[in-house]
Every structure is written in C-alpha cells, then in structure tokens.
Coordinates of C-alpha atoms in Angstrom, one line a residue:
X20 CA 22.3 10.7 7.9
X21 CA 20.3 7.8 9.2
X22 CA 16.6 7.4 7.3
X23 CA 13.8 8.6 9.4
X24 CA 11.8 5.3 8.0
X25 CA 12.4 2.3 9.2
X26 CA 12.4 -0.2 6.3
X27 CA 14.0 -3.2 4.6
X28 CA 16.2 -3.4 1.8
X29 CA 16.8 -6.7 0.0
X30 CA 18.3 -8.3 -2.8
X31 CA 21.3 -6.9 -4.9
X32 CA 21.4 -4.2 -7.7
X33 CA 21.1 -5.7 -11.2
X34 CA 19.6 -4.7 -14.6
X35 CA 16.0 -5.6 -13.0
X36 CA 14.5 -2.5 -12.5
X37 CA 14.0 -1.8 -8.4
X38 CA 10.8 -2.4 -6.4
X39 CA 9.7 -0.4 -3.7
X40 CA 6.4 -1.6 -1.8
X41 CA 4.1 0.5 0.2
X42 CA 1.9 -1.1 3.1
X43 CA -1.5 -0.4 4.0
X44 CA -3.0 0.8 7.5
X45 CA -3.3 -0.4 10.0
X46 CA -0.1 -2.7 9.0
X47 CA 4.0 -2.8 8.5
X48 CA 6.4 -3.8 6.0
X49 CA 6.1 -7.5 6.9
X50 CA 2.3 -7.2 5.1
X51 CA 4.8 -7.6 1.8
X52 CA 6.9 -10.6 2.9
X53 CA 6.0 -13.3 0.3
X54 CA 7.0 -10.3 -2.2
X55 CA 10.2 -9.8 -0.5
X56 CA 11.3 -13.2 -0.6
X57 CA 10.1 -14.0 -4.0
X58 CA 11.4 -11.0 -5.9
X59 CA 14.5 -10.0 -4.1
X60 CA 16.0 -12.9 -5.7
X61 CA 16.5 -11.5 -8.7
X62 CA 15.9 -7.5 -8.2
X63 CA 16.5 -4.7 -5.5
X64 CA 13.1 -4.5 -3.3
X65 CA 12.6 -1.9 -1.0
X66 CA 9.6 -2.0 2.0
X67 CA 9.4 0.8 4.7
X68 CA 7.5 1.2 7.9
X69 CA 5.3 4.1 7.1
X70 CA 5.7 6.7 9.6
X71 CA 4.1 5.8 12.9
X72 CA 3.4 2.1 12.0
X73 CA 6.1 -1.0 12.5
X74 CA 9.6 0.1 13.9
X75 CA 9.2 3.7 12.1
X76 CA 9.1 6.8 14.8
X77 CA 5.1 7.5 15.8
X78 CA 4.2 11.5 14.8
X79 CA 0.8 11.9 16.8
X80 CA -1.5 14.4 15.5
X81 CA -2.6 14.6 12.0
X82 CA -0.7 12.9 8.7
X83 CA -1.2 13.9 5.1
X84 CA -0.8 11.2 2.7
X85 CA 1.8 14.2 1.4
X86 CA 4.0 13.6 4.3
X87 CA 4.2 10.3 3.9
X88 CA 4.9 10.6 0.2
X89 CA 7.6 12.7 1.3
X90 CA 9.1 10.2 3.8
X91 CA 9.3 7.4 1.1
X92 CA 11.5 10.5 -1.2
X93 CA 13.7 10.7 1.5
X94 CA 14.4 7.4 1.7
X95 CA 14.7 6.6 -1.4
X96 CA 17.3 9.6 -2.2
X97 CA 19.3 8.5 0.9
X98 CA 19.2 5.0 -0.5
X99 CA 20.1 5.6 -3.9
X100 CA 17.1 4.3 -5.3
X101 CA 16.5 6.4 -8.7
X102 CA 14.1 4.8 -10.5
X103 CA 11.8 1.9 -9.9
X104 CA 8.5 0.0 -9.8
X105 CA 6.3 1.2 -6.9
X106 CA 3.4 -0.7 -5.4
X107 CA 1.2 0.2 -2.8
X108 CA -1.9 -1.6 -1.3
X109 CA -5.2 0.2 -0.1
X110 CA -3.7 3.4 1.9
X111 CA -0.4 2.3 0.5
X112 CA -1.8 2.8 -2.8
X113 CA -2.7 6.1 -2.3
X114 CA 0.0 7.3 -0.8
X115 CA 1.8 5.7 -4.4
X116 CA -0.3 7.5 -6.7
X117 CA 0.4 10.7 -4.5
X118 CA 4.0 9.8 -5.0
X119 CA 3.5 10.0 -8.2
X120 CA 2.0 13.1 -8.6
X121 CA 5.1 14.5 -6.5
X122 CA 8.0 12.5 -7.9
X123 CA 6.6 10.7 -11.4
X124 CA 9.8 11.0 -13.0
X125 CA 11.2 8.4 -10.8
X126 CA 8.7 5.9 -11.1
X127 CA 9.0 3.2 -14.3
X128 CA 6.1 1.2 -13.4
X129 CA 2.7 1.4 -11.2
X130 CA 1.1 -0.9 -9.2
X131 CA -2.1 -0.3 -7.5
X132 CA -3.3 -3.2 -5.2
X133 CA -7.2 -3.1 -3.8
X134 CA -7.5 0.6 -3.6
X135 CA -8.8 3.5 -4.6
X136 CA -8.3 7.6 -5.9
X137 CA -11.7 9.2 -5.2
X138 CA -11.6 11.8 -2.3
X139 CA -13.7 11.2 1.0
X140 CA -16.9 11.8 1.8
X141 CA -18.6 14.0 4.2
X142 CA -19.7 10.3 6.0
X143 CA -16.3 9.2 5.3
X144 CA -14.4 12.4 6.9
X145 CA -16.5 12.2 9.8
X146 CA -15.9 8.2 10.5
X147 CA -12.6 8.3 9.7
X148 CA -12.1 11.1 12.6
X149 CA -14.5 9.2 14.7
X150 CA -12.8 6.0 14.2
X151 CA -9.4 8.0 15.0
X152 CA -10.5 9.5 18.2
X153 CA -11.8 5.2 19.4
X154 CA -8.4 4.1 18.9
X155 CA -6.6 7.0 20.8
X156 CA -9.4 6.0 23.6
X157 CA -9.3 1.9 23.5
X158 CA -6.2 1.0 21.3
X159 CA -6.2 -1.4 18.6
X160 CA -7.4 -4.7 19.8
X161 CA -11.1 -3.5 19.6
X162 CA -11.0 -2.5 15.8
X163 CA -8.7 -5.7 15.1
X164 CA -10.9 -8.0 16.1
X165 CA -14.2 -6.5 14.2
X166 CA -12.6 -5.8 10.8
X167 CA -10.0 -8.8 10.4
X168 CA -12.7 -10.9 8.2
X169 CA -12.8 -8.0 5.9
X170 CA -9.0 -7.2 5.8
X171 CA -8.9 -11.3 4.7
X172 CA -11.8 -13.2 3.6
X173 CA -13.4 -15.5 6.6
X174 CA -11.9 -18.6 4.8
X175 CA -8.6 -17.0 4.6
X176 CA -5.4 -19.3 6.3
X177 CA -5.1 -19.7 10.0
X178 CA -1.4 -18.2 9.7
X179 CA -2.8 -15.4 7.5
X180 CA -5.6 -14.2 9.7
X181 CA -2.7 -14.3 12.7
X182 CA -0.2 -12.7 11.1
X183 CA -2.7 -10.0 9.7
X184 CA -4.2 -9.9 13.3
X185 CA -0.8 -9.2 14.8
X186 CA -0.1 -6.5 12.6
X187 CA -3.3 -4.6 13.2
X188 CA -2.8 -5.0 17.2
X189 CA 0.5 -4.0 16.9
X190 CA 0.6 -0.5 15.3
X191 CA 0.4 2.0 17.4
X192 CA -3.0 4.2 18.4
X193 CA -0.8 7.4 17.7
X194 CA 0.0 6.6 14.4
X195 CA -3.2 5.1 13.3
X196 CA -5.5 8.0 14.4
X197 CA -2.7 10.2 12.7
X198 CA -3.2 8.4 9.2
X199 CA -6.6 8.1 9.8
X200 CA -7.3 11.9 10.0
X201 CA -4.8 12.0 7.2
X202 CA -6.5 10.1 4.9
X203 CA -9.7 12.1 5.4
X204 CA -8.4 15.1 3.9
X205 CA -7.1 13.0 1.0
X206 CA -7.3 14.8 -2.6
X207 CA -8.9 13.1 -5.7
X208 CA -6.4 11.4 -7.3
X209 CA -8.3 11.0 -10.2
X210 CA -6.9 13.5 -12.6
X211 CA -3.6 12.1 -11.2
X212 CA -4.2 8.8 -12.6
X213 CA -5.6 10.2 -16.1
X214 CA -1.9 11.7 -16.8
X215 CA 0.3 8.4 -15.9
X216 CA 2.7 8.1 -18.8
X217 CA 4.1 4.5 -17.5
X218 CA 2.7 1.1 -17.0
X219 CA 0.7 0.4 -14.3
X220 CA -1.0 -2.6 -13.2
X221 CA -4.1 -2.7 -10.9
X222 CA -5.0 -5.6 -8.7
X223 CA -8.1 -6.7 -6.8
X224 CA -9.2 -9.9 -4.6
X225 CA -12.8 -10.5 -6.1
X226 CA -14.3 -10.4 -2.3
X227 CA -12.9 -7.2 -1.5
X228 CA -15.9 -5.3 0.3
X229 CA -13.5 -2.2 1.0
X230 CA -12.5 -1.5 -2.4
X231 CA -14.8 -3.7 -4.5
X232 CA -13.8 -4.9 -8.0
X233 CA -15.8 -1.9 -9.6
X234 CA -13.4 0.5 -7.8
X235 CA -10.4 -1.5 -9.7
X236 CA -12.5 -1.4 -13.1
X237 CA -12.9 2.5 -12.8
X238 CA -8.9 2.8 -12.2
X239 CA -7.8 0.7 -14.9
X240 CA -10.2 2.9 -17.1
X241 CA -8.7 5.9 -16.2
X242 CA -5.3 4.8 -16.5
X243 CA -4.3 5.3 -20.0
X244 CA -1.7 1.8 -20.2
X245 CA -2.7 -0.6 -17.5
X246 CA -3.6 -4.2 -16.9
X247 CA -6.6 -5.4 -14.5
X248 CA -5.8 -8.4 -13.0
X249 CA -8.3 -10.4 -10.5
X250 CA -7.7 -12.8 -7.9
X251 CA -10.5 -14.7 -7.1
X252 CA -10.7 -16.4 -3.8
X253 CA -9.2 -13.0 -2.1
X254 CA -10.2 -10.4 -0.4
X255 CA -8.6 -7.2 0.6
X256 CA -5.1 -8.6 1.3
X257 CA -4.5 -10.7 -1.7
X258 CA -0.7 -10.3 -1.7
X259 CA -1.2 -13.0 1.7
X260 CA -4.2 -14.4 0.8
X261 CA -3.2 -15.3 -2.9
X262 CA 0.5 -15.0 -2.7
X263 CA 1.5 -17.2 -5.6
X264 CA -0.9 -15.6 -8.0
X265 CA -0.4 -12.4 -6.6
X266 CA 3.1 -12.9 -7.5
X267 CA 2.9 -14.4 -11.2
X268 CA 0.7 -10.9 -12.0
X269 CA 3.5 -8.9 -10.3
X270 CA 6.4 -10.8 -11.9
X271 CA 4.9 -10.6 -15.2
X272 CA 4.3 -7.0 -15.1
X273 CA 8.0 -6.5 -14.0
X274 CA 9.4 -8.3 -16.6
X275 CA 7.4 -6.4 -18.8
X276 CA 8.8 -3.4 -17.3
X277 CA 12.4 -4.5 -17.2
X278 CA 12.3 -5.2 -21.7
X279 CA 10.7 -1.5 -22.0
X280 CA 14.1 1.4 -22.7
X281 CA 15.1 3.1 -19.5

C-alpha cells in the first residue's frame, strides 16, 4: 500500500547504519537537505513530511506527537527500514524521543537537535492554542514574518532566511494549528530520556532563544551515553545555519554508531 507520509528516500543500502530525520514545525523535509546530500552518499537517509506539513495529507483538528510517532512506524515498516539512527530537530525532536519510547528497539542511535522533553506549561498550553486558533484565522505569513530571526539568527544567510521563510509560509494553517494544539498536551519526556540504552548525541546553536543551551545541558545530563555538541554562530536551525559543522558532529557520531555490534 502506498505510505500515508510523503517523504524522501535517498542513497543505497550498505553496512552504514540508516538515518531517518525528523523536521520541525512549522517546516518540511527540505529543512534537512544539506544532510541529505551529504550523508546519502554513503548510507540510506530517510526524511518525511510530517503529517499536514510539505506534500504530506493535512488532518485538521488536533495532533498528538503519538500520532505522528506512529506515522513515521508506518513508514518505516512499509519501507523496510529496521533499525537506524533517528534525528529530530525542535518538535521533530520530540516527536523522536516519543518514537522512542514507542519503538526503542528500532533505534541504534539518538540525535536530538535544539529541543526539548519537559511538558508544557499552563502559559505554554494556552499560547500554543492561541497561537493555533491565529493561524487558522490569518494563515502563515503573519507568524513567518515575526519569528523568522529567531527560527535563524538575524545574521543568518540571505538564502537561509529565504528558504526558512518559504517553508514557514508554506505549511498549511490546518496542519500547523493541528500540531500546535498537539504539542500542548505533550507528556514529559523526561523519564523517557533517563532509560535510553543507545547513543545519542544532542546538538544546540549557542543563540538559540527557543531552546537555550541550558535546555541541551539538562538533556545531555539525563541521558545516560550522550555527547553535547555546540555550534556557535547558530541559532535554532543550525543544521542550515551551520551545515558543515553540523555535519562533521553528525558524521562523527554515525561512524561511531556504525563500529558499535548491531
């Protein structure tokens, strides 16, 4: 049966274990496209469209970070994908550690990139919802526009601010305001994180004002076999800000990865 996700699906099968990366709201798989082209040259790497963003079919209403946990499964099993590192940035990452917590047996290696497991807050719920019920009313331009100097740091590249820009005005109101009221009812993924048996690395641009560094600090401490790595000069996109460093962390953590058994 065709995937419900839309998604792409590059590079060849080899010994190098798989990588499967997990955007970030209000964005698509193209968020990950230095990655693609940089590490599908020597492994299998898997990005999807996260239900109602990108190509991906739009379920209005509300989406629990479950359900999109269990969209990725899906796609994965119809893929053939067994095992294999999984990365996700801000939402993404969430939605990563919730895969985890469903499907952990699958997973060889952890990345979590400028994000973060504590539950939300009353405030939190209520903006989120707020926020939510603005995009369904004005669609996405709006929101774009204010938050793109925090989603990339105001001396981010021309090309990234566009392509980061075009992303966010892209997705669809629907599918936002359906994460977004997701997302509020998130869980702690706390005690999640204490129990990892497997690498992980975390990752954070040093002018992130979403998820500071502190935020990265307190999930490296809770993992019990990670590796903080810092990119200065980044804010909450450093996988486009920073590719090329953001890559030599990755790749090295892969390779790590790949020597440990199976």
């Amino acid at each position: 049966m065709s995937p419900f996700l839309a998604y792409e699906d590059k590079g060849v099968d080899t010994s190098a274990t798989p990588l499967v990366l997990v955007h970030g709201h209000p964005f698509d798989r193209t968020m990950w496209t230095p990655q693609l082209e940089e590490f599908s040259r020597e492994r299998r790497v898997v990005a999807p469209d996260l239900r109602g963003y990108g190509a991906s079919p739009v379920v209005p209403g509300i989406t629990p970070l479950a359900d999109f946990a269990a969209d990725i499964e899906a796609l994965l099993d119809e893929l053939k994908v067994d095992t294999f590192v999984l990365a996700g940035l801000s939402m993404g990452g969430q939605i990563a550690m919730e895969c985890y917590d469903r499907f952990g047996d699958r997973v060889r290696g952890l990345v979590l990139a400028d994000t973060f497991p504590t539950p939300e807050t009353d405030e939190g719920r209520a903006w989120r919802n707020t926020m939510a019920d603005r995009l369904l009313r004005e669609g996405m331009r709006g929101y774009a526009d204010e938050v793109l100097e925090k989603m990339v740091a105001p001396y981010a590249a021309p090309e990234v601010k566009a392509h980061v820009h075009r992303m966010m005005t892209a997705t669809p109101p629907e599918g936002a305001a359906a994460a977004l009221r997701g997302r509020a009812e998130r869980p702690d993924y706390r005690p999640v994180l204490s129990r990892v048996t497997i690498p992980a690395l975390v990752v954070v641009g040093t002018d992130d004002e979403y998820t500071p560094v502190a935020d990265a600090e307190a999930m490296h401490a809770l993992l019990p076999d990670s590796t903080l790595h810092v990119i200065d000069h980044a804010a909450h996109m450093p996988n486009l800000e920073r590719p090329a460093e953001f890559n030599a962390a990755l790749g090295a953590f892969l390779r790590a990865v790949d020597a440990r058994p199976a």
